[in-house]
Coordinates of N, CA and C in Angstrom, one line a residue:
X1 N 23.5 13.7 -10.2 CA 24.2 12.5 -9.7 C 23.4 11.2 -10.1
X2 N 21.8 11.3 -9.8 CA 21.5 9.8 -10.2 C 20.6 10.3 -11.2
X3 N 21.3 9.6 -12.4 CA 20.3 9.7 -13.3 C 20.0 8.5 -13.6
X4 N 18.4 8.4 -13.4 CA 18.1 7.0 -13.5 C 17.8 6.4 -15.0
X5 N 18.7 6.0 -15.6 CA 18.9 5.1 -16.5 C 18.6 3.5 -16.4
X6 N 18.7 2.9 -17.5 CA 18.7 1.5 -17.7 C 20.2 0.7 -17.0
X7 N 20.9 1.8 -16.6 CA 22.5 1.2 -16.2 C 21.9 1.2 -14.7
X8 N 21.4 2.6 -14.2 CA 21.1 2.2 -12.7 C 20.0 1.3 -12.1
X9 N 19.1 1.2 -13.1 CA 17.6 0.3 -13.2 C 18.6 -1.3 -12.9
X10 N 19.3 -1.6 -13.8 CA 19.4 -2.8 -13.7 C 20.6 -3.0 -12.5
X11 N 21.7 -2.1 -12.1 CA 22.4 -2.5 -11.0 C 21.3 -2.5 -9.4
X12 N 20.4 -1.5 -9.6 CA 19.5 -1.6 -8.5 C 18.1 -2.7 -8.7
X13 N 18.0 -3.0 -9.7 CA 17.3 -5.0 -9.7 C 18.6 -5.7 -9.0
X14 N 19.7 -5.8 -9.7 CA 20.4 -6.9 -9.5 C 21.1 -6.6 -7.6
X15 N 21.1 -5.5 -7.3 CA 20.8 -5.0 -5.7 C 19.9 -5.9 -4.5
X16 N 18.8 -5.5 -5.2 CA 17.8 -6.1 -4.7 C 16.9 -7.0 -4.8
X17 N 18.0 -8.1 -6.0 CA 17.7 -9.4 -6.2 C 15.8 -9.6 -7.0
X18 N 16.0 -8.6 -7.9 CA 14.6 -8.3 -8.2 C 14.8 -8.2 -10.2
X19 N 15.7 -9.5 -10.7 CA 16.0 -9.0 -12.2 C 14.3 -9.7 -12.8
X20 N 13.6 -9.9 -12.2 CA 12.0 -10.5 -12.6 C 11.1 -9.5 -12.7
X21 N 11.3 -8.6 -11.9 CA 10.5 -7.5 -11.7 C 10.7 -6.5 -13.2
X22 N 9.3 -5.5 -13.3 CA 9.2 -4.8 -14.5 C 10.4 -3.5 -13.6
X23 N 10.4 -2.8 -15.7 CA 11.9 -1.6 -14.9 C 11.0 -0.6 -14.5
X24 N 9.5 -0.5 -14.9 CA 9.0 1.0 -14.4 C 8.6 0.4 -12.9
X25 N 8.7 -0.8 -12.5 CA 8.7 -0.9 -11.0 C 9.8 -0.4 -10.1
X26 N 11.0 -1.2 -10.7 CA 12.4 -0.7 -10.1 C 12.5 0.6 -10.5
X27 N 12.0 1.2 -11.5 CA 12.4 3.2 -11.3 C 12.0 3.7 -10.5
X28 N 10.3 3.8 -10.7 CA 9.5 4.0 -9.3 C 10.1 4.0 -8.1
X29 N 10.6 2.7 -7.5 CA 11.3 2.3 -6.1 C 12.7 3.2 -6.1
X30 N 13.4 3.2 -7.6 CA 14.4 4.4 -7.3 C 13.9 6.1 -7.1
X31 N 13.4 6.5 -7.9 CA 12.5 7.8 -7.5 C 12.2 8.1 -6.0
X32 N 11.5 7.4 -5.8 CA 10.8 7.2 -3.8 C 12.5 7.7 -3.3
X33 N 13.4 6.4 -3.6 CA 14.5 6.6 -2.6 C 15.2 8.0 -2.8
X34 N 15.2 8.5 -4.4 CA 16.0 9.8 -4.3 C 15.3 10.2 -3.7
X35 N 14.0 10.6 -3.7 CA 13.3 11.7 -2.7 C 13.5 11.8 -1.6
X36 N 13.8 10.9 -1.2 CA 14.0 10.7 0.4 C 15.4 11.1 0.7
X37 N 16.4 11.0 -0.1 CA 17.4 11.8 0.1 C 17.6 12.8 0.1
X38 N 16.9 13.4 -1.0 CA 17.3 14.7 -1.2 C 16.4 15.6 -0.3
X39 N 14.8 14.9 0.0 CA 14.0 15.7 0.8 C 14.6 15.8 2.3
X40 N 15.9 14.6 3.0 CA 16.4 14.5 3.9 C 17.2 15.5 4.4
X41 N 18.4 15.8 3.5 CA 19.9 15.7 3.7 C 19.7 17.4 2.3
X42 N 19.0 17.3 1.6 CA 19.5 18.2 0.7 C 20.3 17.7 -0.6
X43 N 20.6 18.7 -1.5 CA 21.8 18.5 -2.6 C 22.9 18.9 -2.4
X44 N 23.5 19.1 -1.5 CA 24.9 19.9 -1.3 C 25.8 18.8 -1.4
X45 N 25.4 18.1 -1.2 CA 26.4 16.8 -1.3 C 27.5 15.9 -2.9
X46 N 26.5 16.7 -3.7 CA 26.5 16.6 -5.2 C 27.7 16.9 -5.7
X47 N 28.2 16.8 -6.6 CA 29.1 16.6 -6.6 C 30.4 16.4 -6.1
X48 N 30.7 16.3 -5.1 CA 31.7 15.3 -4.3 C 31.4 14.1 -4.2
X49 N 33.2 13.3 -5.4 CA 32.9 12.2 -5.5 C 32.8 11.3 -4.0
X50 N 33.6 11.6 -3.0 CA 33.1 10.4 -1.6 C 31.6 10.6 -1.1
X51 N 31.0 11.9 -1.4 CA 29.5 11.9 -0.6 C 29.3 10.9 -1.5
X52 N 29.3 11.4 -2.8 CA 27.8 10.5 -4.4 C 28.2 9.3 -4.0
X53 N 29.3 8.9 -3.4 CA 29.6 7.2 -3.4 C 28.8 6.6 -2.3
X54 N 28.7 7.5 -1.0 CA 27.8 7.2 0.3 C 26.5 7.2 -0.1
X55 N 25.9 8.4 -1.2 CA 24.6 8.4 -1.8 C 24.0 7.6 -2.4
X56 N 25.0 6.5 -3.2 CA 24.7 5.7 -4.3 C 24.9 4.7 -3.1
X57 N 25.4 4.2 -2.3 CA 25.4 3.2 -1.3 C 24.0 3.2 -0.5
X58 N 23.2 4.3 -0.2 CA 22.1 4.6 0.7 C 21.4 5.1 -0.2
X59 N 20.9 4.6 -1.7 CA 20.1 4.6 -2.8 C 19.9 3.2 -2.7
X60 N 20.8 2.2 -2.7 CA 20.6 0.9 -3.1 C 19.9 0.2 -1.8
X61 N 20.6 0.7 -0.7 CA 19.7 0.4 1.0 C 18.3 0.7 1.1
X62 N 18.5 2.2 0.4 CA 17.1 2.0 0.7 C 15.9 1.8 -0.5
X63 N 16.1 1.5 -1.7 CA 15.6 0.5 -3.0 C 15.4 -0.2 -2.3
X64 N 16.4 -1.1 -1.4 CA 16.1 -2.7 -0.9 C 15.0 -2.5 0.0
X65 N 14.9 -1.4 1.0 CA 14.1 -1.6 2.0 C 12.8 -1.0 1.1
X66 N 12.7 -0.1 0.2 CA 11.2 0.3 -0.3 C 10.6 -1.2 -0.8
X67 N 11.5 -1.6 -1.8 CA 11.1 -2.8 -2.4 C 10.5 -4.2 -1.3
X68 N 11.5 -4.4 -0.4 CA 11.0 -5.6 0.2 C 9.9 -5.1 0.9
X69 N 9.3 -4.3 0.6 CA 8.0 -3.6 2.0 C 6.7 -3.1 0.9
X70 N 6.9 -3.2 -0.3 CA 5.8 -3.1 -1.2 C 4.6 -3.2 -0.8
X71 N 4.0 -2.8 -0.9 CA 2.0 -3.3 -0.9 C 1.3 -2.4 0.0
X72 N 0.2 -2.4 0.1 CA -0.9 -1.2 0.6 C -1.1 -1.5 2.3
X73 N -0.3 -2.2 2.8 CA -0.4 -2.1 4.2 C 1.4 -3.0 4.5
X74 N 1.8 -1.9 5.0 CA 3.2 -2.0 6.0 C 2.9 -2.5 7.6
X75 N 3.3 -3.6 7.3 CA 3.4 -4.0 8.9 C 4.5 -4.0 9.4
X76 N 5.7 -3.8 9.2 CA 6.9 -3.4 9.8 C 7.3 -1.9 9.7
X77 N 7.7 -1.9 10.5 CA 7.7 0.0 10.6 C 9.8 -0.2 10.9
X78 N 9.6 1.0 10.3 CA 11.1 1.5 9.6 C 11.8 2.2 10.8
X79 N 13.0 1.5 10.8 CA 13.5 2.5 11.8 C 15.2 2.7 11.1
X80 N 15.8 3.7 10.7 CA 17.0 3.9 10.6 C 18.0 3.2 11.3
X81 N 18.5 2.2 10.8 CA 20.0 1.7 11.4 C 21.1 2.6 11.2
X82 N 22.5 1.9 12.2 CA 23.5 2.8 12.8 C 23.7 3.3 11.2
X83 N 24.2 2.6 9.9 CA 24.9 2.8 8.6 C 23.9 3.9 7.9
X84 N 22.5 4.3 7.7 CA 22.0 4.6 7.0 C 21.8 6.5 7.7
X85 N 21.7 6.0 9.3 CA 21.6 7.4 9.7 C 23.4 8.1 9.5
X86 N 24.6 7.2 9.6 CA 26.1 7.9 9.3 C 25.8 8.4 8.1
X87 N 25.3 7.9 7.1 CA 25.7 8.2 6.0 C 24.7 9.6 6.0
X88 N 23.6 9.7 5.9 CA 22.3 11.2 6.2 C 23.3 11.7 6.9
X89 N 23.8 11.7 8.1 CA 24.6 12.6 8.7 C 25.8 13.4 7.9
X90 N 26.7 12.4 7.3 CA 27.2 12.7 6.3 C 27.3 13.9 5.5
X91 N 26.4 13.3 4.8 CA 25.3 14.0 3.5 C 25.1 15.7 4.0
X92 N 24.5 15.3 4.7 CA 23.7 16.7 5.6 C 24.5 17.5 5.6
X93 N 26.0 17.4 5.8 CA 27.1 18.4 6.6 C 27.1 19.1 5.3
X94 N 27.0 18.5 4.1 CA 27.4 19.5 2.9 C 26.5 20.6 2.8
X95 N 26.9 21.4 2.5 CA 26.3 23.1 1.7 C 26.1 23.1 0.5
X96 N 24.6 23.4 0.5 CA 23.9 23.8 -1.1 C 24.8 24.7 -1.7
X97 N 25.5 24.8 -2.8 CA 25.7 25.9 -3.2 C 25.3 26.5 -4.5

């Protein structure tokens, strides 16, 4: 589903209002976010086009939120909003297969 390309590099800069930033920054920040998906929710979700669309919507959420939170000490602590836990919930219901 996400293959991080130069097509998704630059739709997730232009996301997160970040087209100044280097692309092995923005991949990085994409990387982090799949992990967190997939280490969440699983791959079951894969291939169905309505999940990948919820996936690719809660890739770019959370790019925004890795990205605006950069640097070696986080002082705001993360908490899941209503949209981000629907969508995990979502996700979750599918079966690996």
């Amino acid at each position: 589903m996400f293959n991080v390309d130069a097509t998704l590099i630059y739709t997730v800069k232009d996301y997160i209002n970040a087209q100044d930033e280097k692309d092995s920054v923005v991949e990085e920040v994409i990387h982090e976010a799949i992990a967190y998906i997939e280490s969440t929710v699983g791959t079951g979700w894969k291939g169905k086009e309505n999940k990948e669309r919820l996936a690719f919507l809660l890739l770019k959420k959370l790019c925004e939120d890795i990205y605006s939170s950069r640097g070696t000490q986080t002082t705001q602590v993360f908490k899941q909003d209503r949209i981000t836990s629907t969508i995990l919930a979502s996700l979750s219901n599918e079966e690996e297969g």
